[in-house]
PDB file of C-alpha atoms in Angstrom:
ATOM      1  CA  UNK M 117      21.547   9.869  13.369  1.00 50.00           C
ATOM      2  CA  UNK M 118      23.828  12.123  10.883  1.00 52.00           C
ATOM      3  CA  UNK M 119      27.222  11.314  11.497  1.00 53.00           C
ATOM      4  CA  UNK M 120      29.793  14.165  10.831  1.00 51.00           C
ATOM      5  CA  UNK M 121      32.731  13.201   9.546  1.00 53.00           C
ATOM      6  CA  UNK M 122      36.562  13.746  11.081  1.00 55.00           C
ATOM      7  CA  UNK M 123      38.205  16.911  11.163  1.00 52.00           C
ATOM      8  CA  UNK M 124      39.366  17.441   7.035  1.00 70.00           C
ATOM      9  CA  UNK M 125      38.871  21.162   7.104  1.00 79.00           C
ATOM     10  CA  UNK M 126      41.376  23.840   7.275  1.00 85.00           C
ATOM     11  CA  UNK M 127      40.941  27.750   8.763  1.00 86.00           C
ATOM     12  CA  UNK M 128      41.283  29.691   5.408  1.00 81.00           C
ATOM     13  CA  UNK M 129      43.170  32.213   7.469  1.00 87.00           C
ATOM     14  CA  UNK M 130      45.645  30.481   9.005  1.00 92.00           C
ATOM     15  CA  UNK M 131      45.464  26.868   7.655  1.00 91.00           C
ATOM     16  CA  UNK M 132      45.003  25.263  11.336  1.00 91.00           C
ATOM     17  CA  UNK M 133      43.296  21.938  11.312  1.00 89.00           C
ATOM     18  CA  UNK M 134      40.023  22.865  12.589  1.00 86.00           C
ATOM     19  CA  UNK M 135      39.016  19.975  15.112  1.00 82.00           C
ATOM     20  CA  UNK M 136      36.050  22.551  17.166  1.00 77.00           C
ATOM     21  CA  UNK M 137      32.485  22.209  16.237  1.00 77.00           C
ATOM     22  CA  UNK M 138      31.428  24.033  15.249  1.00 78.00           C
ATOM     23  CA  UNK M 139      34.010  25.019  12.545  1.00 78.00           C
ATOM     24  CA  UNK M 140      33.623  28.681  12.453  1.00 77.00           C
ATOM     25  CA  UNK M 141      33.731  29.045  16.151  1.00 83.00           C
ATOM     26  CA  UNK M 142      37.645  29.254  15.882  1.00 88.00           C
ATOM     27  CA  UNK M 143      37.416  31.311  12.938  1.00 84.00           C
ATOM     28  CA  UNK M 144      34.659  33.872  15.331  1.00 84.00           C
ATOM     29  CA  UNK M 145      37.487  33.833  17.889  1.00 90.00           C
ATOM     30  CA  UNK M 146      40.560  33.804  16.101  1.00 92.00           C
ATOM     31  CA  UNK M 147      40.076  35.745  13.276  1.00 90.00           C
ATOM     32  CA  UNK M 148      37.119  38.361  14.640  1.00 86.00           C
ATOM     33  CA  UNK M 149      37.433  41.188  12.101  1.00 87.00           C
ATOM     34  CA  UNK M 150      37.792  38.526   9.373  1.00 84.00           C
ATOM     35  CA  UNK M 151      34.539  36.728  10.668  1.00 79.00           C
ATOM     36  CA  UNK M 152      32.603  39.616  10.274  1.00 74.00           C
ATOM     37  CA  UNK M 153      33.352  40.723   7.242  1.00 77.00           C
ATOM     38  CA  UNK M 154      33.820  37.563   5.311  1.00 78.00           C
ATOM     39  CA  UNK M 155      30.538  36.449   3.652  1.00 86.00           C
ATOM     40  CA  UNK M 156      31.933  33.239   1.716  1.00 82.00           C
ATOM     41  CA  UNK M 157      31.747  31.771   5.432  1.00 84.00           C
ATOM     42  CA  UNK M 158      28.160  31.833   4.692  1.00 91.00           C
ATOM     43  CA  UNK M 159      28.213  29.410   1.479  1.00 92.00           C
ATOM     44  CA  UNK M 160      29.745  26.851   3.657  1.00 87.00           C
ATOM     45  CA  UNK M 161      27.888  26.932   5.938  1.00 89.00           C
ATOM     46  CA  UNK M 162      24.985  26.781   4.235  1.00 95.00           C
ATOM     47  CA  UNK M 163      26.239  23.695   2.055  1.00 93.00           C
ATOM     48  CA  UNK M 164      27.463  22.207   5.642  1.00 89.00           C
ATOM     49  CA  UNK M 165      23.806  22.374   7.272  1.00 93.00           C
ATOM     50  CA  UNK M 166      21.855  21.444   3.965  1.00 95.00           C
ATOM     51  CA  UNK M 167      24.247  18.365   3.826  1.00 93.00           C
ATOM     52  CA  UNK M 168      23.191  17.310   6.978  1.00 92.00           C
ATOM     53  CA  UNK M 169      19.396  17.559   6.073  1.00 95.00           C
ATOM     54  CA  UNK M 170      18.392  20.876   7.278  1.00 95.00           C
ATOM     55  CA  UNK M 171      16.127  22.805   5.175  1.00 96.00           C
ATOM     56  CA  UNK M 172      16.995  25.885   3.172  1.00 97.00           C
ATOM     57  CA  UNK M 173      14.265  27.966   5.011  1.00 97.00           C
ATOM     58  CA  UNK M 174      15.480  27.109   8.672  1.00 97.00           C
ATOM     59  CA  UNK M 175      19.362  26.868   7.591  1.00 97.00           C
ATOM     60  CA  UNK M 176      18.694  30.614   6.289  1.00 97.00           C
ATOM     61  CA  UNK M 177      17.527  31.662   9.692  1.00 96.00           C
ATOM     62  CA  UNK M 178      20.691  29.898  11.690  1.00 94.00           C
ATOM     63  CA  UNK M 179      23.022  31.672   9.348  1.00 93.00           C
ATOM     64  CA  UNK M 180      21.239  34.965  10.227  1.00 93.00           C
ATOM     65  CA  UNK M 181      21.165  34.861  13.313  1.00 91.00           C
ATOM     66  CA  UNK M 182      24.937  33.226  13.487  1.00 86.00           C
ATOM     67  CA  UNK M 183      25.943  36.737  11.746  1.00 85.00           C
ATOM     68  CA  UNK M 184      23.260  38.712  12.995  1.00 84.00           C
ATOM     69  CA  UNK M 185      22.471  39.826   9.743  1.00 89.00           C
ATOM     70  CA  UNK M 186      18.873  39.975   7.903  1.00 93.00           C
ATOM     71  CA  UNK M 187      17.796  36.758   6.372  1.00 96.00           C
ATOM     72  CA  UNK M 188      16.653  38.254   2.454  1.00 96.00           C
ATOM     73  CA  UNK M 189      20.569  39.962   2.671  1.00 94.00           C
ATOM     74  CA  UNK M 190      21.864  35.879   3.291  1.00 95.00           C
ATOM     75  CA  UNK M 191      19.551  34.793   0.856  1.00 96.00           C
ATOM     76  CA  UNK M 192      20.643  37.487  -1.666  1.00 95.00           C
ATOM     77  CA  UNK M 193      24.320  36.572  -1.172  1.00 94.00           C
ATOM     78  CA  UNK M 194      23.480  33.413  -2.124  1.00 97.00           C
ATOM     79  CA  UNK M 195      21.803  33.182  -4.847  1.00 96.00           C
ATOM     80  CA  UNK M 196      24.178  35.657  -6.393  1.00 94.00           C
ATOM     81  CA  UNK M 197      26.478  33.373  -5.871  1.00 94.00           C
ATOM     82  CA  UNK M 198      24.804  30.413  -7.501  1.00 96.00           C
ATOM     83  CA  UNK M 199      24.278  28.466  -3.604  1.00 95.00           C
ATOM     84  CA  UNK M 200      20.563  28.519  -3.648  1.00 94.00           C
TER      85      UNK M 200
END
């Protein structure tokens, strides 16, 4: 069983404590226009999932179909950005 550690991460928006799982659920509802358009959301999450022993393949897909967005255009992002 993978435990998740306590709440230790902050909204990068508005600095709340973020205590929901998961995380980005307050940032999808708080911060809508910011959630959509903010792509570093996808480098945590990535790191988040991959941490907890999911595999780059299916953690590609979640984040996909978390943004709706094509999965080459996630996996594009990140390996311009050094993630994968």
């Amino acid at each position: 069983m993978i435990k998740i550690p306590e709440a230790t991460r902050k909204c990068p928006y508005c600095g709340k404590i973020l205590t929901e799982r998961p995380y980005w659920r307050h940032v999808e509802k708080t911060h809508p226009k910011e959630y959509a358009s903010d792509k570093q959301t996808w480098i945590q999450l990535y790191k988040d999932y991959t941490n907890m022993g999911m595999n780059e393949s299916t953690t590609i897909t979640v984040i996909s179909e978390i943004f709706n967005k094509d999965e080459d255009t996630i996996r594009s992002f990140l390996k311009n950005h050094n993630v994968l």
